[in-house]
Structures are given as structure tokens and as C-alpha cells.
CSV table of C-alpha atoms in Angstrom, one decimal:
chain,number,residue,atom,x,y,z
A,1,UNK,CA,0.2,2.4,25.9
A,2,UNK,CA,-1.9,-0.7,27.1
A,3,UNK,CA,-1.7,-3.7,25.0
A,4,UNK,CA,-5.1,-3.1,23.6
A,5,UNK,CA,-3.9,1.1,23.1
A,6,UNK,CA,-3.1,1.4,18.5
A,7,UNK,CA,-0.8,3.4,17.8
A,8,UNK,CA,0.2,5.3,14.2
A,9,UNK,CA,1.9,3.4,11.7
A,10,UNK,CA,2.0,6.3,9.3
A,11,UNK,CA,4.6,5.4,6.9
A,12,UNK,CA,5.6,8.3,3.7
A,13,UNK,CA,7.6,6.5,2.3
A,14,UNK,CA,10.8,9.1,3.4
A,15,UNK,CA,13.1,5.6,4.6
A,16,UNK,CA,14.0,5.0,0.7
A,17,UNK,CA,12.8,1.9,1.2
A,18,UNK,CA,10.4,-0.8,2.1
A,19,UNK,CA,12.9,-3.5,4.4
A,20,UNK,CA,12.6,-1.6,8.2
A,21,UNK,CA,9.4,-2.3,7.8
A,22,UNK,CA,8.6,-5.7,7.0
A,23,UNK,CA,7.5,-4.7,3.6
A,24,UNK,CA,7.2,-8.5,1.8
A,25,UNK,CA,6.8,-8.6,-2.3
A,26,UNK,CA,5.6,-10.7,-5.3
A,27,UNK,CA,4.0,-11.5,-8.1
A,28,UNK,CA,6.0,-10.6,-11.3
A,29,UNK,CA,7.7,-7.7,-10.3
A,30,UNK,CA,8.5,-5.8,-7.7
A,31,UNK,CA,7.0,-2.2,-6.2
A,32,UNK,CA,9.7,0.5,-5.6
A,33,UNK,CA,10.3,3.3,-3.9
A,34,UNK,CA,11.1,6.2,-5.5
A,35,UNK,CA,11.2,10.0,-6.1
A,36,UNK,CA,8.9,9.9,-9.4
A,37,UNK,CA,5.4,11.1,-8.2
A,38,UNK,CA,5.7,11.4,-4.4
A,39,UNK,CA,2.4,13.5,-3.0
A,40,UNK,CA,3.9,14.4,0.3
A,41,UNK,CA,7.5,14.4,1.0
A,42,UNK,CA,10.1,13.7,-1.0
A,43,UNK,CA,8.5,8.8,-2.5
A,44,UNK,CA,6.3,7.3,-3.5
A,45,UNK,CA,5.5,3.4,-3.3
A,46,UNK,CA,5.1,3.1,-7.3
A,47,UNK,CA,4.6,0.2,-9.5
A,48,UNK,CA,7.1,-1.0,-12.1
A,49,UNK,CA,6.6,1.6,-15.1
A,50,UNK,CA,4.7,-0.2,-18.2
A,51,UNK,CA,5.8,-3.9,-17.2
A,52,UNK,CA,3.5,-6.2,-17.8
A,53,UNK,CA,2.2,-8.9,-15.3
A,54,UNK,CA,1.8,-8.7,-11.4
A,55,UNK,CA,3.2,-7.1,-9.2
A,56,UNK,CA,2.1,-6.8,-5.1
A,57,UNK,CA,2.9,-5.1,-1.9
A,58,UNK,CA,1.8,-6.7,1.5
A,59,UNK,CA,2.6,-5.9,4.7
A,60,UNK,CA,0.8,-8.2,7.5
A,61,UNK,CA,0.1,-6.1,11.2
A,62,UNK,CA,-2.1,-6.8,14.5
A,63,UNK,CA,-4.8,-4.5,14.8
A,64,UNK,CA,-6.6,-2.7,16.5
A,65,UNK,CA,-10.1,-1.7,14.9
A,66,UNK,CA,-10.1,1.2,13.5
A,67,UNK,CA,-9.7,3.0,10.0
A,68,UNK,CA,-6.9,2.1,7.9
A,69,UNK,CA,-6.0,4.8,4.7
A,70,UNK,CA,-3.4,5.9,1.9
A,71,UNK,CA,-3.1,8.2,-0.2
A,72,UNK,CA,-3.7,6.7,-4.0
A,73,UNK,CA,-2.5,7.1,-7.9
A,74,UNK,CA,-3.5,6.2,-11.1
A,75,UNK,CA,-2.6,6.0,-14.4
A,76,UNK,CA,-3.7,3.7,-17.3
A,77,UNK,CA,-5.8,1.6,-19.4
A,78,UNK,CA,-8.7,1.5,-18.0
A,79,UNK,CA,-10.4,-2.3,-17.1
A,80,UNK,CA,-6.9,-3.5,-18.7
A,81,UNK,CA,-4.5,-2.3,-15.8
A,82,UNK,CA,-5.7,-2.4,-12.3
A,83,UNK,CA,-4.4,-1.3,-8.7
A,84,UNK,CA,-6.9,-4.0,-5.3
A,85,UNK,CA,-6.7,-3.4,-2.2
A,86,UNK,CA,-6.6,-6.8,-0.9
A,87,UNK,CA,-6.9,-7.6,2.5
A,88,UNK,CA,-6.8,-11.4,4.2
A,89,UNK,CA,-7.2,-12.4,0.5
A,90,UNK,CA,-10.2,-10.1,-0.4
A,91,UNK,CA,-10.6,-7.6,-2.4
A,92,UNK,CA,-11.4,-4.8,-0.9
A,93,UNK,CA,-11.6,-1.8,-3.5
A,94,UNK,CA,-10.1,-1.3,-7.0
A,95,UNK,CA,-9.0,1.8,-9.6
A,96,UNK,CA,-8.5,1.9,-13.0
A,97,UNK,CA,-7.8,5.0,-15.3
A,98,UNK,CA,-6.7,8.0,-14.4
A,99,UNK,CA,-7.1,8.4,-10.7
A,100,UNK,CA,-5.9,11.7,-9.2
A,101,UNK,CA,-4.1,11.2,-5.6
A,102,UNK,CA,-6.4,11.1,-3.2
A,103,UNK,CA,-7.1,9.6,-0.2
A,104,UNK,CA,-9.2,6.3,0.5
A,105,UNK,CA,-9.9,4.8,4.1
A,106,UNK,CA,-11.2,1.0,5.6
A,107,UNK,CA,-12.8,-0.1,8.8
A,108,UNK,CA,-10.1,-2.7,9.5
A,109,UNK,CA,-11.3,-5.3,12.7
A,110,UNK,CA,-10.2,-6.2,15.2
A,111,UNK,CA,-5.9,-9.2,14.4
A,112,UNK,CA,-3.6,-9.6,12.6
A,113,UNK,CA,-3.9,-9.0,8.9
A,114,UNK,CA,-1.8,-8.8,5.3
A,115,UNK,CA,-3.1,-5.7,4.4
A,116,UNK,CA,-1.8,-5.9,-0.3
A,117,UNK,CA,-1.7,-3.5,-3.0
A,118,UNK,CA,-1.5,-5.2,-6.2
A,119,UNK,CA,-1.3,-4.3,-10.0
A,120,UNK,CA,-2.1,-6.2,-12.3
A,121,UNK,CA,-1.0,-5.0,-15.9
A,122,UNK,CA,-1.7,-6.0,-19.5
A,123,UNK,CA,0.6,-7.9,-22.5
A,124,UNK,CA,0.2,-4.0,-24.0
A,125,UNK,CA,0.8,-2.4,-20.3
A,126,UNK,CA,1.0,1.6,-19.8
A,127,UNK,CA,0.1,2.0,-16.7
A,128,UNK,CA,1.7,2.8,-13.2
A,129,UNK,CA,0.1,3.0,-10.1
A,130,UNK,CA,1.4,5.3,-6.8
A,131,UNK,CA,0.5,5.4,-2.8
A,132,UNK,CA,1.5,7.3,-0.1
A,133,UNK,CA,0.7,8.0,3.3
A,134,UNK,CA,-0.6,4.6,4.4
A,135,UNK,CA,-1.6,4.8,7.8
A,136,UNK,CA,-2.0,2.2,10.2
A,137,UNK,CA,-3.7,1.8,13.4
A,138,UNK,CA,-1.2,-1.2,14.7
A,139,UNK,CA,-1.5,-2.1,18.7
A,140,UNK,CA,1.1,-1.7,21.0
A,141,UNK,CA,2.0,-4.6,22.9
A,142,UNK,CA,4.9,-4.5,25.3
A,143,UNK,CA,7.0,-1.5,23.9
A,144,UNK,CA,6.1,-2.8,20.4
A,145,UNK,CA,4.5,-2.1,17.3
A,146,UNK,CA,3.2,-4.6,16.4
A,147,UNK,CA,4.2,-4.9,12.6
A,148,UNK,CA,5.2,-8.4,11.7
A,149,UNK,CA,3.6,-11.5,13.9
């Protein structure tokens, strides 16, 4: 492939952790890879259960023009607890309440982008969120898939 080619970065969390692909965490709590509620396979990423505060799972990647997609589920109090998908600091979409697993996708431009899945849980937190089957059209540069510039 040439430098302009896209290589599909597909991640179903089946490795049982985040470290292999340079995911980072920020906020009051950390996301977990767990077997509790996977859509496919044995694992999904999930927020801490019923833990008040904000938690963010972040990944920086160099992409080509394409679509980012993932599957998500939420189980939370309407409007009080929210899962937000953020690209480069801008909220692209948010979900709250009872959302069964569904696939979402968004256009992405070429360049280096930071993708964040942020979950905000109110003081009376009873909610949780899951993501699975992440797809990002990353670039292929000299035989290396660029996930963290």
C-alpha cells in the first residue's frame, strides 16, 4: 500500500486490555475491558459501574478520509448520565437513557485526530456505557499503521 492508503483499524477489545493500541484514560475513573456485556466476542470496553464523575477513553490516530464507526450501549438516567463521542475536542454525538447496542458512524477527514469516548455520571450515578467493534480508517505509512503520532 501507498502512504495514502487506508488500513482498517478494527478493535473488538478481544486482547483484554487497552495498552497494546495506546489508548489513554482521563477523568475521575478509568474505562475497563470486561466480559460483562460484549456485543461480539468475549470483551467490550465499559465505564466503571455506578461511579460518579467523568471518565474518558482516548485514542489518537492519523486517518485518511473515511468513516469512523463503533457499536455502543448505554444504561443510564435520562439526561443526567451521558456518553459523548468527541473528535478533536468537539462533541460529535451523545447518548443517555436505555440505548440497546447499535452501530453509529461518522465522517472523518484526513489528518491526526483524537477520538474520545467520555462518560459523565451524575452524583446519583446508576448508569454505565459500553463500546465494541471500533473501526477507524488509519493511514499506512512505510509499513506501520499510525495510531499514535
